[in-house]
JSON list of C-alpha atoms in Angstrom, two decimals:
[
{"chain": "Z", "resi": 13, "resn": "VAL", "atom": "CA", "xyz": [14.04, -4.63, 12.50]},
{"chain": "Z", "resi": 14, "resn": "GLY", "atom": "CA", "xyz": [11.73, -2.90, 15.37]},
{"chain": "Z", "resi": 15, "resn": "GLU", "atom": "CA", "xyz": [11.40, -0.04, 13.57]},
{"chain": "Z", "resi": 16, "resn": "GLN", "atom": "CA", "xyz": [8.28, 1.32, 11.69]},
{"chain": "Z", "resi": 17, "resn": "VAL", "atom": "CA", "xyz": [8.72, 1.52, 7.64]},
{"chain": "Z", "resi": 18, "resn": "LEU", "atom": "CA", "xyz": [7.91, 3.99, 5.12]},
{"chain": "Z", "resi": 19, "resn": "LEU", "atom": "CA", "xyz": [7.39, 2.41, 1.82]},
{"chain": "Z", "resi": 20, "resn": "LYS", "atom": "CA", "xyz": [6.76, 5.24, -0.27]},
{"chain": "Z", "resi": 21, "resn": "CYS", "atom": "CA", "xyz": [4.54, 5.55, -3.35]},
{"chain": "Z", "resi": 22, "resn": "SER", "atom": "CA", "xyz": [4.21, 8.67, -5.55]},
{"chain": "Z", "resi": 23, "resn": "PHE", "atom": "CA", "xyz": [2.10, 9.12, -8.77]},
{"chain": "Z", "resi": 24, "resn": "LYS", "atom": "CA", "xyz": [0.78, 11.44, -11.12]},
{"chain": "Z", "resi": 25, "resn": "SER", "atom": "CA", "xyz": [-2.09, 11.55, -13.20]},
{"chain": "Z", "resi": 26, "resn": "SER", "atom": "CA", "xyz": [-3.94, 13.75, -16.17]},
{"chain": "Z", "resi": 27, "resn": "SER", "atom": "CA", "xyz": [-7.20, 12.93, -14.96]},
{"chain": "Z", "resi": 28, "resn": "PRO", "atom": "CA", "xyz": [-8.92, 15.17, -11.72]},
{"chain": "Z", "resi": 29, "resn": "ILE", "atom": "CA", "xyz": [-8.41, 12.73, -8.39]},
{"chain": "Z", "resi": 30, "resn": "THR", "atom": "CA", "xyz": [-11.79, 11.66, -7.70]},
{"chain": "Z", "resi": 31, "resn": "GLU", "atom": "CA", "xyz": [-13.51, 9.09, -5.37]},
{"chain": "Z", "resi": 32, "resn": "SER", "atom": "CA", "xyz": [-12.50, 6.81, -7.83]},
{"chain": "Z", "resi": 33, "resn": "LEU", "atom": "CA", "xyz": [-9.00, 6.68, -7.46]},
{"chain": "Z", "resi": 34, "resn": "LEU", "atom": "CA", "xyz": [-7.83, 3.28, -6.20]},
{"chain": "Z", "resi": 35, "resn": "VAL", "atom": "CA", "xyz": [-4.45, 2.00, -4.54]},
{"chain": "Z", "resi": 36, "resn": "ASP", "atom": "CA", "xyz": [-3.25, -1.45, -3.79]},
{"chain": "Z", "resi": 37, "resn": "TRP", "atom": "CA", "xyz": [-0.48, -2.20, -2.39]},
{"chain": "Z", "resi": 38, "resn": "THR", "atom": "CA", "xyz": [0.81, -6.01, -2.90]},
{"chain": "Z", "resi": 39, "resn": "TYR", "atom": "CA", "xyz": [3.56, -8.48, -1.21]},
{"chain": "Z", "resi": 40, "resn": "ARG", "atom": "CA", "xyz": [5.68, -11.40, -2.60]},
{"chain": "Z", "resi": 41, "resn": "PRO", "atom": "CA", "xyz": [7.85, -13.23, -0.31]},
{"chain": "Z", "resi": 42, "resn": "LEU", "atom": "CA", "xyz": [11.90, -12.98, -1.06]},
{"chain": "Z", "resi": 43, "resn": "SER", "atom": "CA", "xyz": [11.69, -16.80, -1.24]},
{"chain": "Z", "resi": 44, "resn": "GLY", "atom": "CA", "xyz": [8.75, -16.55, -3.95]},
{"chain": "Z", "resi": 45, "resn": "GLY", "atom": "CA", "xyz": [5.41, -17.53, -3.72]},
{"chain": "Z", "resi": 46, "resn": "GLN", "atom": "CA", "xyz": [1.84, -16.10, -3.88]},
{"chain": "Z", "resi": 47, "resn": "MET", "atom": "CA", "xyz": [1.66, -11.91, -4.49]},
{"chain": "Z", "resi": 48, "resn": "GLU", "atom": "CA", "xyz": [-1.12, -11.19, -1.34]},
{"chain": "Z", "resi": 49, "resn": "THR", "atom": "CA", "xyz": [-2.34, -7.73, -1.19]},
{"chain": "Z", "resi": 50, "resn": "VAL", "atom": "CA", "xyz": [-1.44, -6.02, 2.24]},
{"chain": "Z", "resi": 51, "resn": "PHE", "atom": "CA", "xyz": [-3.59, -2.43, 1.22]},
{"chain": "Z", "resi": 52, "resn": "HIS", "atom": "CA", "xyz": [-6.57, -1.08, -0.45]},
{"chain": "Z", "resi": 53, "resn": "TYR", "atom": "CA", "xyz": [-7.51, 2.45, -0.71]},
{"chain": "Z", "resi": 54, "resn": "ARG", "atom": "CA", "xyz": [-10.44, 3.39, -1.69]},
{"chain": "Z", "resi": 55, "resn": "SER", "atom": "CA", "xyz": [-11.79, 7.10, -0.64]},
{"chain": "Z", "resi": 56, "resn": "ILE", "atom": "CA", "xyz": [-10.56, 5.85, 2.82]},
{"chain": "Z", "resi": 57, "resn": "PRO", "atom": "CA", "xyz": [-7.85, 3.36, 3.83]},
{"chain": "Z", "resi": 58, "resn": "HIS", "atom": "CA", "xyz": [-8.27, -0.61, 4.24]},
{"chain": "Z", "resi": 59, "resn": "PRO", "atom": "CA", "xyz": [-5.63, -2.28, 5.88]},
{"chain": "Z", "resi": 60, "resn": "THR", "atom": "CA", "xyz": [-5.50, -6.46, 4.97]},
{"chain": "Z", "resi": 61, "resn": "THR", "atom": "CA", "xyz": [-7.80, -8.18, 8.36]},
{"chain": "Z", "resi": 62, "resn": "VAL", "atom": "CA", "xyz": [-5.88, -11.05, 7.22]},
{"chain": "Z", "resi": 63, "resn": "GLY", "atom": "CA", "xyz": [-1.79, -12.65, 6.97]},
{"chain": "Z", "resi": 64, "resn": "LYS", "atom": "CA", "xyz": [1.18, -11.58, 8.14]},
{"chain": "Z", "resi": 65, "resn": "PHE", "atom": "CA", "xyz": [0.62, -7.25, 7.56]},
{"chain": "Z", "resi": 66, "resn": "GLN", "atom": "CA", "xyz": [-2.62, -7.60, 9.92]},
{"chain": "Z", "resi": 67, "resn": "ASP", "atom": "CA", "xyz": [-2.69, -4.31, 12.15]},
{"chain": "Z", "resi": 68, "resn": "ARG", "atom": "CA", "xyz": [0.79, -3.76, 10.94]},
{"chain": "Z", "resi": 69, "resn": "ILE", "atom": "CA", "xyz": [0.00, -1.48, 7.84]},
{"chain": "Z", "resi": 70, "resn": "SER", "atom": "CA", "xyz": [-1.35, 2.28, 8.21]},
{"chain": "Z", "resi": 71, "resn": "TRP", "atom": "CA", "xyz": [-1.86, 4.78, 5.93]},
{"chain": "Z", "resi": 72, "resn": "ALA", "atom": "CA", "xyz": [0.44, 8.05, 5.28]},
{"chain": "Z", "resi": 73, "resn": "GLY", "atom": "CA", "xyz": [-0.34, 8.78, 1.91]},
{"chain": "Z", "resi": 74, "resn": "ASN", "atom": "CA", "xyz": [-2.11, 11.72, 0.93]},
{"chain": "Z", "resi": 75, "resn": "VAL", "atom": "CA", "xyz": [-3.82, 11.06, -2.88]},
{"chain": "Z", "resi": 76, "resn": "ALA", "atom": "CA", "xyz": [-4.66, 14.86, -3.34]},
{"chain": "Z", "resi": 77, "resn": "ASN", "atom": "CA", "xyz": [-0.74, 15.68, -3.02]},
{"chain": "Z", "resi": 78, "resn": "GLY", "atom": "CA", "xyz": [-0.03, 12.20, -5.46]},
{"chain": "Z", "resi": 79, "resn": "ASP", "atom": "CA", "xyz": [1.35, 10.34, -1.97]},
{"chain": "Z", "resi": 80, "resn": "ALA", "atom": "CA", "xyz": [-0.16, 6.37, -1.65]},
{"chain": "Z", "resi": 81, "resn": "SER", "atom": "CA", "xyz": [2.69, 5.65, 1.27]},
{"chain": "Z", "resi": 82, "resn": "ILE", "atom": "CA", "xyz": [1.92, 3.08, 3.80]},
{"chain": "Z", "resi": 83, "resn": "ILE", "atom": "CA", "xyz": [3.63, 2.73, 7.03]},
{"chain": "Z", "resi": 84, "resn": "ILE", "atom": "CA", "xyz": [4.69, -1.00, 8.55]},
{"chain": "Z", "resi": 85, "resn": "GLN", "atom": "CA", "xyz": [4.87, -1.06, 11.96]},
{"chain": "Z", "resi": 86, "resn": "SER", "atom": "CA", "xyz": [7.15, -3.20, 13.87]},
{"chain": "Z", "resi": 87, "resn": "PRO", "atom": "CA", "xyz": [8.91, -4.88, 10.52]},
{"chain": "Z", "resi": 88, "resn": "GLU", "atom": "CA", "xyz": [11.05, -8.24, 11.15]},
{"chain": "Z", "resi": 89, "resn": "LEU", "atom": "CA", "xyz": [13.45, -10.14, 9.25]},
{"chain": "Z", "resi": 90, "resn": "SER", "atom": "CA", "xyz": [11.08, -12.15, 7.76]},
{"chain": "Z", "resi": 91, "resn": "ASP", "atom": "CA", "xyz": [8.98, -9.50, 6.20]},
{"chain": "Z", "resi": 92, "resn": "ASN", "atom": "CA", "xyz": [11.37, -9.01, 3.35]},
{"chain": "Z", "resi": 93, "resn": "GLY", "atom": "CA", "xyz": [10.43, -9.18, -0.10]},
{"chain": "Z", "resi": 94, "resn": "THR", "atom": "CA", "xyz": [8.52, -7.36, -2.86]},
{"chain": "Z", "resi": 95, "resn": "PHE", "atom": "CA", "xyz": [6.66, -4.79, -2.12]},
{"chain": "Z", "resi": 96, "resn": "ILE", "atom": "CA", "xyz": [4.14, -3.34, -5.10]},
{"chain": "Z", "resi": 97, "resn": "CYS", "atom": "CA", "xyz": [2.07, 0.09, -5.04]},
{"chain": "Z", "resi": 98, "resn": "SER", "atom": "CA", "xyz": [-0.63, 0.10, -7.42]},
{"chain": "Z", "resi": 99, "resn": "VAL", "atom": "CA", "xyz": [-2.44, 3.31, -8.43]},
{"chain": "Z", "resi": 100, "resn": "LYS", "atom": "CA", "xyz": [-5.66, 3.80, -11.05]},
{"chain": "Z", "resi": 101, "resn": "ASN", "atom": "CA", "xyz": [-7.65, 7.10, -11.32]},
{"chain": "Z", "resi": 102, "resn": "PRO", "atom": "CA", "xyz": [-10.13, 6.18, -14.69]},
{"chain": "Z", "resi": 103, "resn": "PRO", "atom": "CA", "xyz": [-10.26, 6.71, -16.64]},
{"chain": "Z", "resi": 104, "resn": "ASP", "atom": "CA", "xyz": [-6.19, 7.40, -15.74]},
{"chain": "Z", "resi": 105, "resn": "VAL", "atom": "CA", "xyz": [-4.50, 4.27, -15.12]}
]
């Protein structure tokens, strides 16, 4: 709580990394409920502009190195839950 946290995500692809590569981070609260997209990357980072993580998530990855990590600023106990990193690099998924 209070210190920024790095959520690591690494990937390998049999296809060359292109502009088509997509990264989606989703979150589901510990109490269950609706999954929400908290971060999207396609050529450039697109942090969420709504919801509880608005203005608190930044890109820490480098897709050329197989890294799709993000940073959460000022985490709170209520942020506890499941974070899922999904990477698609067409035609490889």
